[in-house]
Tab-separated table of C-alpha atoms in Angstrom:
chain	number	residue	atom	x	y	z
L	22	MET	CA	87.104	53.474	118.354
L	23	SER	CA	88.742	55.321	121.272
L	24	GLU	CA	86.816	58.238	122.839
L	25	LEU	CA	88.548	60.993	120.710
L	26	GLU	CA	86.859	59.846	118.128
L	27	LEU	CA	83.560	60.087	119.363
L	28	ILE	CA	81.099	62.827	117.604
L	29	ARG	CA	79.257	63.632	120.775
L	30	VAL	CA	75.246	64.708	119.640
L	31	LEU	CA	73.154	67.389	121.073
L	32	ILE	CA	69.447	66.796	120.483
L	33	VAL	CA	67.101	69.672	120.824
L	34	ASP	CA	63.750	69.919	120.304
L	35	ASP	CA	60.692	70.695	122.448
L	36	GLN	CA	58.717	67.334	121.440
L	37	GLU	CA	59.578	64.362	123.727
L	38	LEU	CA	58.440	61.508	121.403
L	39	MET	CA	60.776	63.531	118.437
L	40	ARG	CA	63.890	63.390	121.257
L	41	SER	CA	63.604	59.689	122.577
L	42	ALA	CA	63.581	58.177	118.653
L	43	LEU	CA	66.974	60.550	117.618
L	44	ARG	CA	68.132	59.088	121.240
L	45	MET	CA	67.611	56.037	120.154
L	46	MET	CA	69.166	56.988	116.470
L	47	VAL	CA	71.992	58.190	118.407
L	48	GLU	CA	72.337	55.321	120.658
L	49	SER	CA	72.757	53.056	117.868
L	50	GLN	CA	75.858	54.085	116.459
L	51	SER	CA	79.319	53.107	118.135
L	52	ASP	CA	80.911	56.495	116.627
L	53	LEU	CA	77.686	58.934	117.945
L	54	VAL	CA	77.383	59.252	121.927
L	55	LEU	CA	74.917	61.285	122.874
L	56	ALA	CA	76.299	64.694	124.894
L	57	GLY	CA	72.960	66.464	125.914
L	58	GLU	CA	69.289	67.169	125.603
L	59	ALA	CA	67.266	70.260	125.510
L	60	ALA	CA	63.929	71.380	124.687
L	61	ASP	CA	64.360	74.733	123.737
L	62	GLY	CA	67.055	77.310	122.537
L	63	HIS	CA	67.977	79.045	126.037
L	64	GLU	CA	68.547	74.947	127.262
L	65	ALA	CA	70.669	74.114	123.876
L	66	VAL	CA	72.724	77.392	124.034
L	67	ALA	CA	73.366	76.519	128.000
L	68	MET	CA	74.328	73.245	126.844
L	69	VAL	CA	76.909	74.196	124.255
L	70	ARG	CA	78.922	76.490	126.446
L	71	SER	CA	78.858	74.139	129.380
L	72	HIS	CA	79.671	70.998	127.099
L	73	ARG	CA	82.117	70.020	124.428
L	74	ILE	CA	78.961	69.698	121.628
L	75	ASP	CA	80.493	68.227	117.776
L	76	VAL	CA	76.799	68.499	115.963
L	77	ALA	CA	73.616	69.486	117.393
L	78	LEU	CA	70.596	68.414	116.026
L	79	MET	CA	67.959	71.614	116.173
L	80	ASP	CA	63.965	72.138	115.634
L	81	ILE	CA	63.280	75.285	114.215
L	82	ARG	CA	60.180	75.912	115.863
L	83	MET	CA	59.982	76.056	119.795
L	84	PRO	CA	59.579	77.826	122.751
L	85	LYS	CA	61.252	80.818	124.835
L	86	LEU	CA	63.846	80.679	122.071
L	87	ASP	CA	63.845	79.059	118.866
L	88	GLY	CA	66.112	76.666	116.035
L	89	ILE	CA	66.860	80.500	114.517
L	90	GLN	CA	68.324	82.429	117.310
L	91	ALA	CA	69.805	79.346	118.724
L	92	THR	CA	71.569	78.736	116.175
L	93	ALA	CA	72.821	81.828	115.356
L	94	THR	CA	74.400	82.410	118.996
L	95	ILE	CA	76.165	78.809	118.803
L	96	THR	CA	77.839	79.261	115.546
L	97	ALA	CA	78.724	82.033	116.656
L	98	GLU	CA	80.194	81.431	119.944
L	99	GLN	CA	81.628	77.845	119.289
L	100	PRO	CA	82.853	78.046	115.825
L	101	SER	CA	83.550	74.261	116.195
L	102	CYS	CA	80.226	72.890	116.939
L	103	ARG	CA	78.150	71.773	113.745
L	104	VAL	CA	74.231	72.275	113.362
L	105	ILE	CA	72.109	70.315	111.579
L	106	VAL	CA	68.370	71.885	111.274
L	107	LEU	CA	65.479	69.140	111.470
L	108	THR	CA	62.381	70.196	110.506
L	109	THR	CA	58.844	69.389	109.296
L	110	PHE	CA	59.119	72.297	107.217
L	111	ASP	CA	60.739	71.970	103.186
L	112	LEU	CA	62.871	75.094	103.134
L	113	ASP	CA	60.530	77.601	104.640
L	114	ASP	CA	61.818	80.912	105.459
L	115	TYR	CA	62.110	79.970	109.081
L	116	ALA	CA	65.266	76.914	107.804
L	117	PHE	CA	66.815	79.057	105.181
L	118	SER	CA	66.966	82.253	107.961
L	119	ALA	CA	68.791	79.124	109.850
L	120	ILE	CA	71.497	78.489	107.550
L	121	ARG	CA	72.358	82.220	106.873
L	122	ALA	CA	72.629	81.942	110.883
L	123	GLY	CA	74.913	79.045	110.123
L	124	ALA	CA	73.687	76.006	109.866
L	125	SER	CA	76.034	73.306	108.380
L	126	GLY	CA	72.903	71.274	107.436
L	127	PHE	CA	68.998	71.163	106.498
L	128	LEU	CA	66.798	67.704	106.717
L	129	LEU	CA	62.721	67.203	106.965
L	130	LYS	CA	62.725	64.851	110.397
L	131	ASP	CA	60.475	62.291	108.367
L	132	ALA	CA	64.481	61.159	106.911
L	133	ARG	CA	65.358	57.867	107.590
L	134	SER	CA	67.425	57.293	110.349
L	135	GLU	CA	70.447	56.466	108.258
L	136	GLU	CA	70.478	59.709	106.683
L	137	ILE	CA	70.547	61.743	109.700
L	138	VAL	CA	73.110	59.374	110.732
L	139	ASP	CA	75.008	59.975	107.721
L	140	ALA	CA	73.961	63.949	108.165
L	141	VAL	CA	75.702	64.182	111.371
L	142	ARG	CA	78.931	62.340	110.057
L	143	THR	CA	79.206	64.739	107.117
L	144	VAL	CA	79.245	67.872	108.916
L	145	HIS	CA	81.341	66.953	111.375
L	146	ALA	CA	83.761	66.338	108.962
L	147	GLY	CA	83.402	69.775	107.447
L	148	HIS	CA	81.176	69.510	105.521
L	149	GLY	CA	77.295	71.121	104.209
L	150	VAL	CA	74.163	68.698	104.278
L	151	ILE	CA	71.011	69.945	102.621
L	152	ALA	CA	67.943	67.450	101.555
L	153	PRO	CA	68.498	66.215	98.431
L	154	SER	CA	65.041	67.535	97.668
L	155	THR	CA	65.353	70.924	98.851
L	156	THR	CA	68.852	71.990	97.353
L	157	ARG	CA	67.062	73.447	94.349
L	158	ARG	CA	64.773	75.526	95.810
L	159	LEU	CA	67.473	76.567	98.447
L	160	ILE	CA	69.331	78.405	95.292
L	161	GLU	CA	66.830	79.847	94.228
L	162	HIS	CA	65.480	81.619	97.035
L	163	VAL	CA	69.025	82.396	97.636
L	164	ALA	CA	69.113	83.740	94.068
L	165	GLU	CA	65.804	85.780	94.302
L	166	LEU	CA	67.234	87.913	97.277
L	167	PRO	CA	67.773	91.736	96.243
L	168	ASN	CA	71.015	94.221	96.818
L	169	ALA	CA	73.715	92.089	95.852
L	170	ASP	CA	77.140	93.185	97.837
L	171	SER	CA	79.812	94.111	94.965
L	172	GLY	CA	82.155	95.256	97.889
L	173	ARG	CA	82.100	91.223	99.145
L	174	ALA	CA	82.124	89.718	95.759
L	175	ALA	CA	85.487	92.385	94.814
L	176	GLU	CA	86.910	90.421	98.024
L	177	VAL	CA	85.785	86.763	96.755
L	178	ARG	CA	87.652	87.743	93.395
L	179	ALA	CA	90.726	88.947	95.467
L	180	ALA	CA	91.201	85.990	98.090
L	181	LEU	CA	90.486	83.333	95.233
L	182	THR	CA	92.896	82.253	92.248
L	183	PRO	CA	90.962	81.726	88.874
L	184	ARG	CA	90.654	78.481	89.000
L	185	GLU	CA	89.421	78.246	92.552
L	186	LEU	CA	86.852	80.841	91.763
L	187	ASP	CA	85.949	79.256	89.009
L	188	THR	CA	85.023	75.706	91.120
L	189	PHE	CA	83.440	78.529	93.783
L	190	LEU	CA	81.215	79.249	90.795
L	191	GLU	CA	80.438	76.074	90.368
L	192	ILE	CA	79.718	75.033	94.360
L	193	ALA	CA	77.141	77.422	93.463
L	194	THR	CA	75.133	74.553	92.011
L	195	GLY	CA	75.093	72.442	94.008
L	196	ASP	CA	76.329	69.627	92.682
L	197	THR	CA	78.572	67.334	93.737
L	198	ASN	CA	83.026	67.052	93.653
L	199	ARG	CA	82.230	64.522	91.034
L	200	GLU	CA	79.615	66.570	88.313
L	201	ILE	CA	81.793	69.865	89.197
L	202	ALA	CA	85.194	67.764	87.987
L	203	MET	CA	83.397	66.548	84.898
L	204	ARG	CA	82.472	69.909	83.425
L	205	LEU	CA	85.769	71.558	84.204
L	206	HIS	CA	87.349	68.553	82.981
L	207	LEU	CA	89.720	68.350	86.287
L	208	SER	CA	90.003	64.860	88.255
L	209	GLU	CA	87.443	65.212	91.620
L	210	ALA	CA	90.862	64.804	93.577
L	211	THR	CA	92.202	68.149	92.287
L	212	ILE	CA	88.469	69.749	93.142
L	213	LYS	CA	88.281	68.517	96.637
L	214	THR	CA	91.562	70.519	96.972
L	215	HIS	CA	90.181	73.457	95.513
L	216	VAL	CA	87.098	73.474	97.791
L	217	GLY	CA	89.386	73.202	100.602
L	218	HIS	CA	90.700	75.900	99.529
L	219	VAL	CA	87.876	78.318	98.671
L	220	LEU	CA	86.472	77.750	102.145
L	221	THR	CA	89.361	78.164	104.076
L	222	LYS	CA	90.641	81.218	101.923
L	223	LEU	CA	86.622	82.913	102.348
L	224	CYS	CA	86.371	81.776	105.837
L	225	LEU	CA	83.126	79.600	105.369
L	226	ARG	CA	82.266	76.785	107.166
L	227	ASP	CA	81.073	74.561	104.464
L	228	ARG	CA	79.441	74.843	101.294
L	229	VAL	CA	76.201	75.098	102.223
L	230	GLN	CA	77.394	78.451	103.073
L	231	ALA	CA	79.213	78.774	99.836
L	232	VAL	CA	76.104	78.837	97.847
L	233	VAL	CA	74.670	81.360	100.086
L	234	LEU	CA	77.724	83.814	99.351
L	235	ALA	CA	77.771	83.238	96.078
L	236	TYR	CA	74.355	84.621	95.700
L	237	GLU	CA	74.030	86.952	97.836
L	238	SER	CA	77.745	89.027	96.233
L	239	GLY	CA	75.787	88.464	93.150
L	240	LEU	CA	78.659	86.537	91.415
L	241	VAL	CA	76.261	84.339	90.249
L	242	GLY	CA	72.541	84.843	89.383
L	243	PRO	CA	69.119	82.905	89.041
L	244	SER	CA	69.742	81.937	85.746
L	245	HIS	CA	73.384	80.267	86.912
L	246	ARG	CA	72.139	77.120	87.818
């Protein structure tokens, strides 16, 4: 495997024990390379600014600058850098805020190493990852937000074709391409193409951001799932 194919990973956590565990996990994979470590958000932002980082594994609760603020800064300044939030809290407000700040993934720290490694590869490929136990709660949390943005809803409708809009609304269920394909009576490959068009046209990083937009715009409501 050439160097260009390697995924450069930044580990961000204020606990040395957690950094050590993640370091061993990254170094055990032939397609991952440890690009650096940071003990707080300020160090993480500085690392991303000075090094090419593909994926950051980000703790939320850290001193000086927390993971939410660090995620917002990193994704705004370096859109190509994906952030996976790792937390001990199962979708608390901090985790949801990090996703809104631009994180492409959310996993619990007790996830198996195989899950975390797969998540790194998945977000690097341009997809989102949410811990299975929290997908429904994420959707419910977003669905309860007040003040839907009708202007944003109009922009979404104008940007998408009817079939792409249908796909966008289906993405908001949190289901897989295969499940969506079955409901819409289309091939999985066709749905994958539609999903790609939706994300591109709406300038969304991944499906996680699509779910948030669908509910915040009011295009779907609490009963959608």
